[in-house]
N, CA and C of each residue as an Amber inpcrd file, in Angstrom:
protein
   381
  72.2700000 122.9300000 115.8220000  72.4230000 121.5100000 116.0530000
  73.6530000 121.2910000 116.9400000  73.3390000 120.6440000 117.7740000
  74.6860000 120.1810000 118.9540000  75.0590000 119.0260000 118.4040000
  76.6320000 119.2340000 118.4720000  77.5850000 118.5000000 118.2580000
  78.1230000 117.6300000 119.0280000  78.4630000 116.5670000 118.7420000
  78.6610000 115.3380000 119.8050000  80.2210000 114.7230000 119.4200000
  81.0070000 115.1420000 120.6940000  81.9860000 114.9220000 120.0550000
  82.8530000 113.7180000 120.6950000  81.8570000 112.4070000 121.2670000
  82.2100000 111.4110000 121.9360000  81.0800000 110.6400000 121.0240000
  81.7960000 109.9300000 120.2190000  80.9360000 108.7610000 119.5020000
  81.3240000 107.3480000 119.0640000  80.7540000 106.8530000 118.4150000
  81.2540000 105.4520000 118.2060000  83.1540000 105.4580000 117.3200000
  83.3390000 106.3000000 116.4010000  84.6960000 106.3250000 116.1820000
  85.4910000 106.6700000 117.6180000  85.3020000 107.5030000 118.2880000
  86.4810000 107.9890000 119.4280000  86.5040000 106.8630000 120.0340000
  85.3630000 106.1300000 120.6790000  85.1310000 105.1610000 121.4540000
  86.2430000 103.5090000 120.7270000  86.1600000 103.6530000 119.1230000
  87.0080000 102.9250000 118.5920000  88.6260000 103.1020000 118.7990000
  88.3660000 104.4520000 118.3990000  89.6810000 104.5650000 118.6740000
  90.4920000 104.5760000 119.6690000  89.8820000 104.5200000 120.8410000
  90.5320000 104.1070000 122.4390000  90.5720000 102.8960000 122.4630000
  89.8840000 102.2170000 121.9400000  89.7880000 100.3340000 121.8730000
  91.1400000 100.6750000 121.2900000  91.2770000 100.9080000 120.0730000
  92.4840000 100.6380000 119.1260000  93.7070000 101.4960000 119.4640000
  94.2360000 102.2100000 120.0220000  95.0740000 102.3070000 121.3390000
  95.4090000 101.7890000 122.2120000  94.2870000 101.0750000 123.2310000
  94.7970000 100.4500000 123.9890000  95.0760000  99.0920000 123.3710000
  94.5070000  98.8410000 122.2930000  95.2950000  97.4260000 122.0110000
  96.5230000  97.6780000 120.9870000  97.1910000  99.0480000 120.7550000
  98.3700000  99.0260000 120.2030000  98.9600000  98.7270000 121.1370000
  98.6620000  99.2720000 122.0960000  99.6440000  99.6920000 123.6890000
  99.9370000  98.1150000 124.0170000  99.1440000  97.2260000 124.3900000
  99.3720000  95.8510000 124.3740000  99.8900000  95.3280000 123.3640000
  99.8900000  95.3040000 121.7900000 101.1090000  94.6660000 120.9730000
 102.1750000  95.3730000 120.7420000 102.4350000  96.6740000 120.8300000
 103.8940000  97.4100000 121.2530000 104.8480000  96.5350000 122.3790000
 103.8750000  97.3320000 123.7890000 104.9200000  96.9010000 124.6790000
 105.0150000  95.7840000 125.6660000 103.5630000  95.1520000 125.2400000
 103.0160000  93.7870000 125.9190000 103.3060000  92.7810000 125.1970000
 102.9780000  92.3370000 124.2900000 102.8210000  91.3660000 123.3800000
 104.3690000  90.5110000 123.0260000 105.1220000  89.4940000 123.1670000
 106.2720000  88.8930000 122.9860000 106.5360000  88.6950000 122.0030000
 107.6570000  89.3710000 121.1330000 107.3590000  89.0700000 119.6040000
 108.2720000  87.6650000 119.5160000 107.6050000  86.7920000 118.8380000
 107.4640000  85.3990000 119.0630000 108.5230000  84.8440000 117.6410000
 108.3310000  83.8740000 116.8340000 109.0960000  83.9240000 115.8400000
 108.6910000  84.6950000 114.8280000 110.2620000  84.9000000 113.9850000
 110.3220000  85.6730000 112.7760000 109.4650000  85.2820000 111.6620000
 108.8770000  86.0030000 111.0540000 108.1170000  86.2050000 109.8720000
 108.5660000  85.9980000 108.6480000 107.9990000  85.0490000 108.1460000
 109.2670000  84.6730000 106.4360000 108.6970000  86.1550000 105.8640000
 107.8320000  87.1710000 106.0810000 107.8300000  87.9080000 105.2030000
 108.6630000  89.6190000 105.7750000 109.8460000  89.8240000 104.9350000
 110.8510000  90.8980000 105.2960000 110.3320000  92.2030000 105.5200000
 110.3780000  92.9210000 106.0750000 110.3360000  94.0710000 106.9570000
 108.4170000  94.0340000 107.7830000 108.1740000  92.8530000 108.1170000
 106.9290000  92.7410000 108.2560000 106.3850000  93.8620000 109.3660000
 107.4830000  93.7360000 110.5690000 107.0170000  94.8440000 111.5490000
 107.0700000  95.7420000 111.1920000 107.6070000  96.1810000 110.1550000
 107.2860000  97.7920000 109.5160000 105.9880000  97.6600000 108.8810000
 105.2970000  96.5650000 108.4450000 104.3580000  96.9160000 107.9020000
 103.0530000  97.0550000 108.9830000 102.9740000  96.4780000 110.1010000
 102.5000000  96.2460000 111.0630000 101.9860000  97.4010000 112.1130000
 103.5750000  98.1280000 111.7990000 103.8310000  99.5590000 112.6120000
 102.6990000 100.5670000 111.5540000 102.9660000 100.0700000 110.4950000
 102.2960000 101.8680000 109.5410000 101.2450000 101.3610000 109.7930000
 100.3350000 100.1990000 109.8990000  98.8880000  99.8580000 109.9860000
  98.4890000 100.2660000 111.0810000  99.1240000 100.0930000 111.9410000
  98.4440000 100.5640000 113.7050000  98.6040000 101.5540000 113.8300000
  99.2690000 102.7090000 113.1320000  99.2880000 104.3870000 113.2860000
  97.9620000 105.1260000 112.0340000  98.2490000 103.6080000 110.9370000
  97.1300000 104.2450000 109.9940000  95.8530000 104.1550000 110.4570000
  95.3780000 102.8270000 110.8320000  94.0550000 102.7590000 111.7580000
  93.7030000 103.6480000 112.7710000  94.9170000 103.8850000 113.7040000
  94.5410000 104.7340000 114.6400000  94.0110000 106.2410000 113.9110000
  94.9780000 106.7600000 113.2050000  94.4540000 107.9940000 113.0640000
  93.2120000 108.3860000 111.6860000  93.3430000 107.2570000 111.4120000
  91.5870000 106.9190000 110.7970000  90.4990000 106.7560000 111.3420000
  90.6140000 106.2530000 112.1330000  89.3540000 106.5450000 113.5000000
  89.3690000 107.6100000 114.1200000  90.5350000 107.7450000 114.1610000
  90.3350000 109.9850000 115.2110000  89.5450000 110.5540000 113.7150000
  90.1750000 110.6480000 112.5440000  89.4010000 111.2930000 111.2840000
  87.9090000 111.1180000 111.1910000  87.3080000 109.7600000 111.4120000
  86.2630000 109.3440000 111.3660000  85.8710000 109.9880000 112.7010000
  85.7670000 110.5360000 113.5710000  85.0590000 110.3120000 114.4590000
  85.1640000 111.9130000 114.4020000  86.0880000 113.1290000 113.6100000
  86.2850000 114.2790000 113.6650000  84.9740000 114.1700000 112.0420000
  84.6280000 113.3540000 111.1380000  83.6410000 113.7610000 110.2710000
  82.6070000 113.2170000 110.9630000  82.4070000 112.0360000 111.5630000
  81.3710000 111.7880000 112.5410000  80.2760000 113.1480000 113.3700000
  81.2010000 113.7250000 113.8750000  80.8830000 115.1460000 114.5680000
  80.8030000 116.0830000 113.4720000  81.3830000 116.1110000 112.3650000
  80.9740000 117.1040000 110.9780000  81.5500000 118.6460000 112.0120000
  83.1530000 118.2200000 112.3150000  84.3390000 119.2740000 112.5100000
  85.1570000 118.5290000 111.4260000  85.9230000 119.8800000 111.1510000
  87.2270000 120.2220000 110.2970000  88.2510000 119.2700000 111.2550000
  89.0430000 118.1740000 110.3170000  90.0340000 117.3620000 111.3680000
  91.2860000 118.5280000 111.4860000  91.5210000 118.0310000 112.9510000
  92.6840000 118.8950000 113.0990000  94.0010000 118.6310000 112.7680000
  94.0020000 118.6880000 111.7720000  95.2820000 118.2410000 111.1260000
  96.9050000 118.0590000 111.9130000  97.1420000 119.4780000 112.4300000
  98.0840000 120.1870000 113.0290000  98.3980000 119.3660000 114.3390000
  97.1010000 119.3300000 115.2090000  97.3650000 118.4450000 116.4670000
  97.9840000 116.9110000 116.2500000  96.7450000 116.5630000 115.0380000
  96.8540000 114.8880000 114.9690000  98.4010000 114.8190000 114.6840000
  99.6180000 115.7120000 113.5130000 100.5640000 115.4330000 113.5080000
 101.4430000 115.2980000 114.3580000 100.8830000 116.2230000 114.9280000
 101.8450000 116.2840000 116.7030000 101.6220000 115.3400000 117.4120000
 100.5410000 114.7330000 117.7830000 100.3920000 113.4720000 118.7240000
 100.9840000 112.5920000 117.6540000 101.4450000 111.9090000 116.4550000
 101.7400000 111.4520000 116.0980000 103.2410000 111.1010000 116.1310000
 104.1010000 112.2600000 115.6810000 104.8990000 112.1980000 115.8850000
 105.4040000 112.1160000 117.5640000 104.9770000 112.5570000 118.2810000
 104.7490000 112.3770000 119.8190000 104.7730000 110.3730000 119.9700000
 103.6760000 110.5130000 120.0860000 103.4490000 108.4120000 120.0050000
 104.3810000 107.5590000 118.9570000 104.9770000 108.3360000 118.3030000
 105.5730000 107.5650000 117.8380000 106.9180000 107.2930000 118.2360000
 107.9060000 108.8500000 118.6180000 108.5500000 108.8780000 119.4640000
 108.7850000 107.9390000 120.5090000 107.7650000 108.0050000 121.3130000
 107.3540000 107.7850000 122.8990000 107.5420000 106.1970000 122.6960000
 106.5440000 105.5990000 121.9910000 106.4960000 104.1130000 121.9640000
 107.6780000 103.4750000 121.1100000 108.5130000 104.5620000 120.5060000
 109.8800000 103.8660000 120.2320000 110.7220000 103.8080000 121.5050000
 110.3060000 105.0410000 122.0410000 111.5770000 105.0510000 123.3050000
 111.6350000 104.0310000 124.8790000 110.2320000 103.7880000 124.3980000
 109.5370000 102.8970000 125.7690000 109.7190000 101.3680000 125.6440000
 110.0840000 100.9850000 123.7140000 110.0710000  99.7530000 123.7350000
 111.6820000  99.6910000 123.8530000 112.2930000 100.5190000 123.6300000
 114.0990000 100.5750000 123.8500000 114.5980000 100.4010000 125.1900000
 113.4710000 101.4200000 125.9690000 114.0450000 101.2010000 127.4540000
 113.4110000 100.1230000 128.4920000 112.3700000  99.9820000 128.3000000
 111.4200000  99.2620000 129.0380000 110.9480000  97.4540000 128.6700000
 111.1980000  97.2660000 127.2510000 110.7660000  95.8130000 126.8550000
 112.0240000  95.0370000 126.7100000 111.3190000  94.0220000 126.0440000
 112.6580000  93.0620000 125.6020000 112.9250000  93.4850000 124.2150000
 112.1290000  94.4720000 123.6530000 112.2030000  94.8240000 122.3310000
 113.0980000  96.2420000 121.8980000 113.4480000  96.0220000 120.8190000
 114.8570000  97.4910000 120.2630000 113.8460000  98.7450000 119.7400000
 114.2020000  99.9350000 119.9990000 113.5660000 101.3620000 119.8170000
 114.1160000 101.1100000 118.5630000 113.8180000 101.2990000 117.0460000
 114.0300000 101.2540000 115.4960000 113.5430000 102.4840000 115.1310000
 114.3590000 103.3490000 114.8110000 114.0430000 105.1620000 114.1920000
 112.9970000 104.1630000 112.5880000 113.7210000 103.3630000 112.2480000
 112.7060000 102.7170000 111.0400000 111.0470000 102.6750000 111.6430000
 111.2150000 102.0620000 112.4580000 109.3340000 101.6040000 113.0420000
 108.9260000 102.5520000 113.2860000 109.2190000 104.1690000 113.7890000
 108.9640000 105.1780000 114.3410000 108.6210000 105.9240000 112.5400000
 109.5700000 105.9770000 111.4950000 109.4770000 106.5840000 110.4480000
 107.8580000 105.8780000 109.8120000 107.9910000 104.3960000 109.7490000
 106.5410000 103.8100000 109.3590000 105.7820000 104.0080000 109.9880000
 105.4840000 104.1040000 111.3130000 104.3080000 104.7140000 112.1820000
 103.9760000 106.4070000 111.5420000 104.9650000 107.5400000 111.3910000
 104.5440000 108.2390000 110.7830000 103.4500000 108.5910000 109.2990000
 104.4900000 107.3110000 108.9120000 104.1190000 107.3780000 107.0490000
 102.4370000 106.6640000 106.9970000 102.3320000 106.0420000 108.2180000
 100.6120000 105.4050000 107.9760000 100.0450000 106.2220000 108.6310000
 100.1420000 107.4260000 109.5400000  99.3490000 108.3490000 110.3660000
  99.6580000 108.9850000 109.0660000 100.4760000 109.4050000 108.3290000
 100.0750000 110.8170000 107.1730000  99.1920000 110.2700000 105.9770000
  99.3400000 108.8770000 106.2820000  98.6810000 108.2680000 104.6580000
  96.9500000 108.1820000 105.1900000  96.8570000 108.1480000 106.3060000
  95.4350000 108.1410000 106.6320000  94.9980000 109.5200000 107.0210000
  95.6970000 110.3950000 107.2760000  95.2400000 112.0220000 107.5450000
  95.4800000 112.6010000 106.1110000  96.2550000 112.4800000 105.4220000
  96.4140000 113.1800000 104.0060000  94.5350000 111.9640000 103.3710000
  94.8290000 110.7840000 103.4020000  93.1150000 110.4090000 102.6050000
  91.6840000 110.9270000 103.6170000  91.8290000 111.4950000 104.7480000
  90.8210000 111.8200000 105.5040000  90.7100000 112.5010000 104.9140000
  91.8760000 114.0270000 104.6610000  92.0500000 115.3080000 104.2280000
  91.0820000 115.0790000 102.6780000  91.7620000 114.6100000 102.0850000
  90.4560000 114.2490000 100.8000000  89.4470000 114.2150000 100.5360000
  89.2730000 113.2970000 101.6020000  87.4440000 112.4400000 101.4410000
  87.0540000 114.3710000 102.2990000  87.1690000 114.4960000 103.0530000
  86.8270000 116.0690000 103.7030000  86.2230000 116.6070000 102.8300000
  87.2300000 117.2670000 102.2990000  87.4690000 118.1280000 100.9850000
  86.6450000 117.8500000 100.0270000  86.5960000 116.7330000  99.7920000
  85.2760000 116.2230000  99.0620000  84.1030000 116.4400000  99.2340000
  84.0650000 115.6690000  99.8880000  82.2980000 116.0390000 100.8230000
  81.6970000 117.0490000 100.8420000  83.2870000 118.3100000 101.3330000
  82.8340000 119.6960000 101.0610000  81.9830000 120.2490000  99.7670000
  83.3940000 119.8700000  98.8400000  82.6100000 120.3100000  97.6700000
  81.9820000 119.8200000  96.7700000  81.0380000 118.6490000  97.7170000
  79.8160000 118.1020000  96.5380000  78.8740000 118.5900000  97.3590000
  78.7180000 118.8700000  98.4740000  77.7210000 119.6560000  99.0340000
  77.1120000 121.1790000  98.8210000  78.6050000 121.3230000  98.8440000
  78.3930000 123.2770000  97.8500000  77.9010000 123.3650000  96.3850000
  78.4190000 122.0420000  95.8380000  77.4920000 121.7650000  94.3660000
  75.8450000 121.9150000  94.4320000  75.4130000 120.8490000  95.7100000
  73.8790000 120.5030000  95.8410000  73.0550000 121.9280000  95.8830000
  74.1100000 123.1520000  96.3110000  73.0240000 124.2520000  96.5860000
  73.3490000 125.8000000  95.8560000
Protein backbone atom coordinates (compact mmCIF):
# COMPACT_ATOMS: atom_id res chain seq x y z
CA UNK A 1 0.00 0.00 0.00
CA UNK A 2 1.44 3.51 -0.97
CA UNK A 3 1.71 5.98 1.38
CA UNK A 4 0.64 9.47 0.97
CA UNK A 5 2.42 11.74 2.71
CA UNK A 6 0.70 15.15 1.55
CA UNK A 7 -2.83 15.17 2.99
CA UNK A 8 -5.48 17.05 4.46
CA UNK A 9 -3.53 17.45 8.03
CA UNK A 10 -0.10 18.77 6.29
CA UNK A 11 -2.21 20.89 4.06
CA UNK A 12 -3.72 22.19 7.63
CA UNK A 13 -0.92 22.59 8.99
CA UNK A 14 0.61 25.09 6.44
CA UNK A 15 -2.74 27.03 6.74
CA UNK A 16 -1.90 27.08 10.51
CA UNK A 17 1.64 28.38 10.08
CA UNK A 18 1.09 30.72 7.89
CA UNK A 19 -1.49 32.19 10.00
CA UNK A 20 0.84 31.98 13.13
CA UNK A 21 3.33 33.82 10.98
CA UNK A 22 0.66 36.64 10.53
CA UNK A 23 -0.38 36.89 14.39
CA UNK A 24 3.35 36.67 15.57
CA UNK A 25 4.83 39.16 13.40
CA UNK A 26 1.90 40.81 11.52
CA UNK A 27 -0.86 41.22 13.65
CA UNK A 28 -0.72 44.69 16.13
CA UNK A 29 -1.15 43.64 19.49
CA UNK A 30 -3.92 45.99 20.26
CA UNK A 31 -5.16 46.46 23.93
CA UNK A 32 -4.27 44.54 27.00
CA UNK A 33 -6.25 41.62 28.07
CA UNK A 34 -7.90 41.76 31.64
CA UNK A 35 -6.88 38.15 31.59
CA UNK A 36 -2.89 37.81 33.04
CA UNK A 37 -0.33 36.08 31.16
CA UNK A 38 -2.85 35.69 28.24
CA UNK A 39 -0.11 35.78 25.45
CA UNK A 40 1.44 32.96 27.06
CA UNK A 41 -1.51 31.20 26.75
CA UNK A 42 -1.97 32.06 23.15
CA UNK A 43 1.76 31.21 22.42
CA UNK A 44 1.40 27.36 23.88
CA UNK A 45 -1.92 27.05 21.70
CA UNK A 46 -0.34 28.00 18.36
CA UNK A 47 2.75 25.63 18.92
CA UNK A 48 0.18 23.03 20.37
CA UNK A 49 -2.09 23.14 17.27
CA UNK A 50 0.65 23.35 15.06
CA UNK A 51 2.38 20.33 16.06
CA UNK A 52 -0.92 18.44 16.34
CA UNK A 53 -1.55 18.68 12.88
CA UNK A 54 2.12 17.62 11.80
CA UNK A 55 1.09 14.41 14.38
CA UNK A 56 -2.15 14.04 12.64
CA UNK A 57 -1.07 14.10 9.36
CA UNK A 58 2.23 11.68 10.43
CA UNK A 59 -0.94 9.01 11.71
CA UNK A 60 -2.90 10.14 8.70
CA UNK A 61 -0.05 8.47 6.53
CA UNK A 62 0.12 5.53 9.37
CA UNK A 63 4.24 6.60 9.90
CA UNK A 64 5.85 6.56 13.30
CA UNK A 65 5.85 10.60 14.24
CA UNK A 66 9.16 11.80 14.25
CA UNK A 67 9.53 12.81 17.39
CA UNK A 68 13.28 13.90 17.32
CA UNK A 69 12.84 16.27 14.22
CA UNK A 70 9.44 17.76 15.40
CA UNK A 71 11.52 18.80 18.69
CA UNK A 72 14.04 20.38 16.76
CA UNK A 73 11.88 22.43 14.48
CA UNK A 74 10.30 23.39 17.54
CA UNK A 75 12.64 24.54 19.47
CA UNK A 76 14.09 26.13 16.17
CA UNK A 77 10.54 28.23 15.55
CA UNK A 78 10.42 29.02 18.60
CA UNK A 79 13.72 30.52 18.89
CA UNK A 80 13.46 32.17 15.48
CA UNK A 81 9.97 33.81 16.01
CA UNK A 82 11.19 35.08 19.39
CA UNK A 83 14.16 36.61 17.77
CA UNK A 84 12.28 38.08 14.74
CA UNK A 85 9.61 39.63 16.93
CA UNK A 86 12.65 41.37 19.10
CA UNK A 87 14.36 42.54 16.08
CA UNK A 88 11.97 43.14 13.42
CA UNK A 89 8.32 44.17 15.07
CA UNK A 90 7.03 46.56 17.37
CA UNK A 91 6.84 43.60 19.65
CA UNK A 92 9.60 42.30 22.67
CA UNK A 93 11.45 38.69 22.02
CA UNK A 94 10.10 37.06 25.82
CA UNK A 95 12.44 33.77 26.61
CA UNK A 96 8.76 33.28 28.58
CA UNK A 97 6.66 33.07 25.09
CA UNK A 98 9.47 30.98 23.57
CA UNK A 99 9.39 28.52 26.94
CA UNK A 100 5.26 28.31 26.33
CA UNK A 101 5.59 27.71 22.68
CA UNK A 102 7.76 24.77 23.71
CA UNK A 103 5.54 23.43 26.57
CA UNK A 104 2.37 23.25 23.94
CA UNK A 105 4.59 21.59 21.05
CA UNK A 106 5.64 18.84 23.90
CA UNK A 107 2.08 18.68 25.33
CA UNK A 108 0.76 17.85 21.86
CA UNK A 109 3.76 15.47 20.73
CA UNK A 110 4.02 13.71 24.21
CA UNK A 111 -0.44 13.15 23.65
CA UNK A 112 0.24 12.21 19.86
CA UNK A 113 3.02 9.90 21.36
CA UNK A 114 0.08 8.18 23.32
CA UNK A 115 -2.79 8.04 21.19
CA UNK A 116 0.26 6.21 18.73
CA UNK A 117 1.15 3.91 21.17
CA UNK A 118 -2.22 3.12 21.61
CA UNK A 119 -3.50 2.39 18.48
CA UNK A 120 -0.47 0.26 18.33
CA UNK A 121 -1.38 -1.83 20.93
CA UNK A 122 -5.04 -2.38 20.40
CA UNK A 123 -4.28 -3.49 17.05
CA UNK A 124 -1.70 -6.17 18.14
CA UNK A 125 -4.57 -7.21 20.57
CA UNK A 126 -7.11 -7.68 17.38
CA UNK A 127 -4.66 -10.42 16.02
Amino acid sequence: MKTTYLNKWVLLAICWFTASIYFLFFKASGNPVPIPQFDKICHLGLFFGQFWLLAKACFSANITIPQRLFIITAISWAAASETIQALFTTRQGDIIDAIADLIGAALALWLAQHIQTARRYSSKEKY
